[in-house]
Structures are given as structure tokens and as C-alpha cells.
Short mmCIF file of C-alpha atoms in Angstrom, two decimals:
data_model
loop_
_atom_site.label_atom_id
_atom_site.label_comp_id
_atom_site.label_asym_id
_atom_site.label_seq_id
_atom_site.Cartn_x
_atom_site.Cartn_y
_atom_site.Cartn_z
CA MET A 681 6.47 2.89 -36.82
CA SER A 682 4.52 0.85 -34.27
CA GLN A 683 5.37 0.80 -30.58
CA GLU A 684 6.69 -2.75 -30.92
CA ALA A 685 8.89 -1.79 -33.86
CA ARG A 686 10.29 1.23 -31.99
CA ALA A 687 11.11 -0.96 -28.99
CA ALA A 688 12.82 -3.53 -31.21
CA GLU A 689 14.86 -0.77 -32.86
CA GLN A 690 16.02 0.48 -29.45
CA ASP A 691 16.85 -3.06 -28.33
CA ARG A 692 19.02 -3.64 -31.39
CA ALA A 693 20.85 -0.36 -30.96
CA ALA A 694 21.45 -0.85 -27.24
CA GLY A 695 22.49 -4.48 -27.57
CA GLY A 696 19.47 -5.93 -25.80
CA ARG A 697 16.45 -4.90 -23.78
CA LEU A 698 18.15 -5.37 -20.44
CA THR A 699 20.90 -2.90 -21.34
CA ARG A 700 18.35 -0.07 -21.59
CA ALA A 701 17.92 0.18 -17.84
CA VAL A 702 17.97 3.38 -15.78
CA ASP A 703 18.53 2.62 -12.11
CA ILE A 704 15.82 4.50 -10.18
CA GLY A 705 16.76 3.06 -6.79
CA GLU A 706 15.57 0.36 -4.41
CA GLY A 707 16.31 -2.36 -6.96
CA ARG A 708 13.99 -0.83 -9.54
CA TYR A 709 14.71 0.03 -13.15
CA ALA A 710 13.01 2.12 -15.82
CA ARG A 711 13.28 1.17 -19.48
CA ALA A 712 14.86 4.00 -21.44
CA SER A 713 14.95 4.92 -25.11
CA VAL A 714 17.11 7.26 -27.15
CA ALA A 715 15.60 10.17 -29.08
CA LEU A 716 17.57 11.81 -31.89
CA ARG A 717 17.05 15.48 -32.73
CA LEU A 718 18.42 17.17 -35.81
CA TYR A 719 19.15 20.87 -35.37
CA ARG A 720 18.82 22.19 -38.91
CA SER A 721 20.69 25.43 -38.27
CA THR A 722 23.87 23.56 -37.35
CA ARG A 723 23.13 20.18 -39.02
CA ARG A 724 24.11 18.52 -35.77
CA ILE A 725 22.32 15.55 -34.28
CA ARG A 726 21.88 15.42 -30.54
CA ALA A 727 20.83 12.34 -28.60
CA TYR A 728 18.61 12.36 -25.53
CA LEU A 729 17.81 9.56 -23.14
CA ARG A 730 14.14 9.34 -22.15
CA TRP A 731 12.31 7.22 -19.59
CA SER A 732 9.14 7.26 -17.54
CA GLN A 733 9.10 7.26 -13.73
CA GLU A 734 6.05 7.61 -11.50
CA GLY A 735 4.02 8.63 -14.52
CA GLU A 736 6.43 11.44 -15.44
CA THR A 737 8.77 11.55 -18.42
CA HIS A 738 12.42 12.26 -17.66
CA GLU A 739 15.07 13.30 -20.15
CA GLN A 740 18.86 13.31 -20.08
CA TYR A 741 21.07 14.84 -22.73
CA VAL A 742 23.55 12.21 -23.94
CA GLY A 743 25.67 13.99 -26.53
CA GLU A 744 26.11 14.56 -30.25
CA VAL A 745 26.25 11.70 -32.75
CA ASP A 746 27.55 11.79 -36.31
CA ALA A 747 27.05 8.40 -37.93
CA ALA A 748 25.70 7.96 -41.46
CA THR A 749 22.48 6.13 -40.57
CA ARG A 750 19.80 6.31 -37.90
CA ALA A 751 20.63 2.82 -36.64
CA ALA A 752 24.30 3.71 -36.28
CA ASN A 753 23.47 6.98 -34.53
CA LEU A 754 21.26 5.17 -32.04
CA ALA A 755 23.98 2.62 -31.36
CA GLN A 756 26.52 5.42 -30.89
CA ALA A 757 24.20 7.21 -28.48
CA TRP A 758 23.73 4.07 -26.40
CA GLU A 759 27.50 3.60 -26.20
CA ILE A 760 27.88 7.15 -24.92
CA ALA A 761 25.05 6.69 -22.41
CA HIS A 762 26.64 3.54 -21.00
CA ALA A 763 30.09 5.09 -20.85
CA ALA A 764 28.68 8.09 -18.98
CA GLY A 765 26.83 5.88 -16.51
CA TYR A 766 23.40 7.17 -17.49
CA VAL A 767 22.17 3.63 -18.10
CA THR A 768 23.16 0.21 -16.89
CA THR A 769 22.39 -3.45 -17.48
CA GLU A 770 19.52 -4.64 -15.36
CA THR A 771 20.44 -7.19 -12.71
CA VAL A 772 18.25 -9.56 -10.77
CA PRO A 773 18.25 -9.21 -6.96
CA LEU A 774 19.20 -12.32 -5.02
CA ASP A 775 15.66 -12.60 -3.64
CA SER A 776 13.97 -11.81 -6.94
CA TRP A 777 10.96 -13.82 -8.09
CA ALA A 778 12.45 -13.97 -11.59
CA SER A 779 14.70 -16.86 -12.49
CA SER A 780 16.72 -14.67 -14.87
CA PRO A 781 17.00 -11.08 -16.06
CA ALA A 782 15.17 -12.09 -19.24
CA SER A 783 12.16 -13.47 -17.39
CA ARG A 784 12.13 -10.41 -15.14
CA ALA A 785 12.09 -8.17 -18.20
CA VAL A 786 9.23 -10.07 -19.80
CA MET A 787 7.06 -9.93 -16.69
CA SER A 788 7.89 -6.28 -16.07
CA ALA A 789 6.88 -5.43 -19.62
CA ASN A 790 3.40 -6.75 -18.92
CA LYS A 791 2.79 -3.85 -16.52
CA GLY A 792 3.63 -1.02 -18.89
CA ARG A 793 1.27 1.75 -19.86
CA ASP A 794 -0.28 2.23 -23.32
CA THR A 795 -1.26 -1.39 -23.64
CA LYS A 796 -3.54 -2.46 -26.47
CA PRO A 797 -6.66 -2.60 -24.21
CA GLU A 798 -5.87 0.90 -22.88
CA ARG A 799 -5.52 2.32 -26.38
CA ALA A 800 -8.74 0.64 -27.49
CA LEU A 801 -10.65 2.11 -24.55
CA ARG A 802 -9.23 5.59 -25.13
CA SER A 803 -10.16 5.43 -28.81
CA ALA A 804 -13.71 4.43 -27.92
CA LEU A 805 -13.97 7.29 -25.43
CA HIS A 806 -12.61 9.74 -27.98
CA ARG A 807 -15.23 8.65 -30.51
CA GLN A 808 -17.86 9.42 -27.90
CA GLY A 809 -16.62 12.99 -27.80
CA LEU A 810 -14.92 12.83 -24.41
CA ARG A 811 -11.60 14.47 -23.69
CA TYR A 812 -9.39 13.26 -20.89
CA ARG A 813 -5.91 13.08 -19.42
CA VAL A 814 -3.78 9.95 -19.67
CA GLY A 815 -1.52 8.39 -17.04
CA VAL A 816 -1.76 11.05 -14.33
CA ARG A 817 -2.48 11.13 -10.62
CA PRO A 818 -6.08 12.16 -9.89
CA ILE A 819 -4.79 13.64 -6.65
CA PRO A 820 -1.20 14.92 -7.06
CA SER A 821 -0.28 14.17 -3.45
CA LEU A 822 -1.57 10.58 -3.66
CA ARG A 823 0.84 8.20 -5.38
CA ARG A 824 -1.81 6.52 -7.50
CA THR A 825 -1.77 6.93 -11.29
CA ALA A 826 -4.99 6.34 -13.21
CA ASP A 827 -5.01 5.32 -16.86
CA VAL A 828 -7.71 7.81 -17.90
CA VAL A 829 -8.68 10.84 -15.83
CA PHE A 830 -11.59 13.27 -16.19
CA SER A 831 -10.41 15.98 -13.83
CA ARG A 832 -13.45 18.24 -13.78
CA ALA A 833 -15.96 15.41 -13.48
CA ARG A 834 -13.64 13.72 -10.97
CA VAL A 835 -13.78 10.31 -12.63
CA ALA A 836 -10.70 8.09 -12.60
CA VAL A 837 -10.54 5.03 -14.85
CA PHE A 838 -8.16 2.14 -14.23
CA MET A 839 -7.52 -0.58 -16.81
CA ASP A 840 -6.72 -3.70 -14.78
CA GLY A 841 -4.77 -6.59 -16.25
CA CYS A 842 -6.44 -9.93 -15.71
CA TYR A 843 -3.32 -11.56 -14.29
CA TRP A 844 -1.84 -8.77 -12.21
CA HIS A 845 -5.13 -7.79 -10.59
CA GLY A 846 -6.63 -11.25 -10.17
CA CYS A 847 -9.50 -11.34 -12.64
CA PRO A 848 -12.04 -13.89 -11.33
CA GLU A 849 -12.75 -15.06 -14.89
CA HIS A 850 -9.29 -15.39 -16.39
CA LEU A 851 -6.73 -15.67 -13.60
CA ARG A 852 -4.74 -18.88 -13.90
CA PRO A 853 -2.55 -19.50 -10.82
CA ALA A 854 1.15 -19.78 -11.57
CA LYS A 855 2.70 -23.20 -11.18
CA LYS A 856 6.21 -21.93 -10.51
CA GLY A 857 6.61 -19.68 -7.50
CA ALA A 858 2.91 -20.09 -6.74
CA GLU A 859 3.11 -18.66 -3.22
CA PHE A 860 4.98 -15.57 -4.34
CA TRP A 861 2.55 -14.81 -7.15
CA ARG A 862 -0.46 -15.42 -4.92
CA ASP A 863 0.87 -12.90 -2.40
CA LYS A 864 1.79 -10.50 -5.19
CA ILE A 865 -1.69 -10.53 -6.68
CA GLU A 866 -3.37 -10.26 -3.29
CA GLY A 867 -1.16 -7.27 -2.60
CA ASN A 868 -2.31 -5.67 -5.84
CA ARG A 869 -5.93 -6.29 -4.93
CA LYS A 870 -5.41 -4.71 -1.55
CA ARG A 871 -3.74 -1.70 -3.14
CA ASP A 872 -6.64 -1.39 -5.59
CA ALA A 873 -9.13 -1.37 -2.72
CA GLU A 874 -7.08 1.26 -0.87
CA THR A 875 -6.96 3.38 -4.03
CA ASN A 876 -10.72 3.14 -4.47
CA GLN A 877 -11.26 4.16 -0.86
CA ALA A 878 -8.82 7.07 -0.92
CA LEU A 879 -10.17 8.53 -4.15
CA GLY A 880 -13.76 7.95 -3.08
CA ASP A 881 -13.15 9.78 0.19
CA ALA A 882 -11.80 12.70 -1.84
CA GLY A 883 -14.94 12.88 -3.97
CA TRP A 884 -13.73 10.91 -6.97
CA LEU A 885 -15.59 8.15 -8.77
CA VAL A 886 -13.37 5.18 -9.59
CA ILE A 887 -14.20 2.96 -12.55
CA ARG A 888 -12.22 -0.23 -13.06
CA VAL A 889 -12.19 -1.95 -16.43
CA TRP A 890 -10.82 -5.45 -16.96
CA GLU A 891 -8.52 -5.79 -19.96
CA HIS A 892 -10.79 -8.51 -21.38
CA GLU A 893 -13.86 -6.25 -21.47
CA ASP A 894 -15.26 -5.03 -24.77
CA PRO A 895 -13.85 -1.50 -25.16
CA GLU A 896 -17.09 -0.09 -26.60
CA GLN A 897 -19.14 -1.41 -23.69
CA ALA A 898 -16.57 -0.21 -21.17
CA ALA A 899 -16.50 3.20 -22.84
CA HIS A 900 -20.29 3.40 -22.66
CA ARG A 901 -20.09 2.75 -18.92
CA VAL A 902 -17.50 5.50 -18.51
CA VAL A 903 -19.45 7.96 -20.67
CA GLU A 904 -22.61 7.47 -18.62
CA ALA A 905 -20.72 8.05 -15.39
CA VAL A 906 -18.98 11.20 -16.65
CA ARG A 907 -22.19 12.67 -18.09
CA GLN A 908 -24.05 11.92 -14.85
CA ARG A 909 -21.36 13.61 -12.77
CA GLN A 910 -21.51 16.63 -15.06
CA PHE A 911 -25.29 16.76 -14.74
CA GLU A 912 -25.12 16.54 -10.97
CA ALA A 913 -22.51 19.29 -10.79
CA PRO A 914 -23.51 22.16 -13.11
CA GLY A 915 -20.62 24.28 -14.20
CA ALA A 916 -18.21 21.38 -14.24
CA GLY A 917 -17.37 22.28 -17.83
CA ASP A 918 -16.01 19.84 -20.33
CA SER A 919 -15.11 16.25 -19.54
CA ALA A 920 -11.36 16.67 -19.28
#
């Protein structure tokens, strides 16, 4: 089942995408999903709520379900999760840039990990024989998560979305809420520059790849950098 199909299945079971929200504080939400686990020794099915926060996966036991089909079990699990207060329905703050919860959800989805460009780049790197970590902080104490990390070579790769990071080739200014989006994108650019500086000061090489770039060419750029770092630092070991 594809990622899109899995998300659609969860949406149907929960009664909508906005009802899959875990409140993580400060007006922020994480999108959760329900995982079903069959324990063969007892033939019981247990449901677990899972979501990602700060690059880490969190899990909450929901309870046992006993419906006849997977779809019904998922729906039952979501009912239990809502009744227990583990999840809520996402609301839009009064000062939100989104005109509705639906538009907020759509725009938030654009920032998720494991996008198609990210997967294409990782596949290209894998074909080149490189091994890496995905979605981790290069420096644990620094709240910056890179998309692909080569820990021993100290190379951090970021896949930047053309809209969110202000691609000079493809950025098209928003017509609605133009000032807000301009400030938002400038803030992202500033954060990117601060990330580059902080990681560079700590001895890391930062490589930024635009989502529109050819994945094979981008992978070649990354491979050259990783191999060069390994050559310059004998004993660095493998590329992960």
C-alpha cells in the first residue's frame, strides 16, 4: 500500500484528516495514525497510536479492538483514542494564516518528511553504495533535523522545498496573505543560514538540494562530497 493510500485509509477510519491530530502544545499538532497488531498467542488485536514529533516517533497504546474487518478495527480504535483524549480535532488559532482548518492541513502537509523528491534522492544515493541515516539531528543538542545524514563523514543533506525555502527559480509569491508568506519564507531562509553556520562551525558540511533538482545529479554531488571527506579523514569508516 502506498503512503497516499495508507493516509487515505486512516482519514476514512478517523472521520477526516483533521480528526487525527495530537496536540503537542503551543498551537501545534502532529498527524497521528493507528497501527494494529495481532498477537497470535491470544488472537487479540491491539491498537497503537503513532505520530512523529521533532524527528522522533511516539507511540501510545489505545486498547484492544475486535471488529470483523481491518477498516472497522481502525474506526473502532480511533473512537477509543478520541474518547480517551489521546487525539483531538485540529483547530485554527484566531491569528492563523489559514482561512480554515482544511487549508491549514493542506499547507502543513507540504512540509512533511518522506516526500517524493526525498525518496528519489535517497534511492539514488543507495544505488551509489552509500549508507546513511534519515531524518535525524546531525548534532543531538541542536534542534535541526537533516533529511539525510552521513555521521562519520559529517555531511548533512537538506532537501529544500521550492516554495517553503524561496527557490529563486520557482518561487511564485502568494496573492492571498502575501505579507505573511513573504515573512514566513524569509524566516525559513534565515533559519537555513543559521543552520548552515551552526553545523559548519561544528565541522559539518551542509549540502542543500532543491526539490526540483535531478536526483541523480544531486546524488552525484553528495557522493563526491562524502568520498572527499572520507579521503581527507582516514579512518572515518563507512559513509553512514
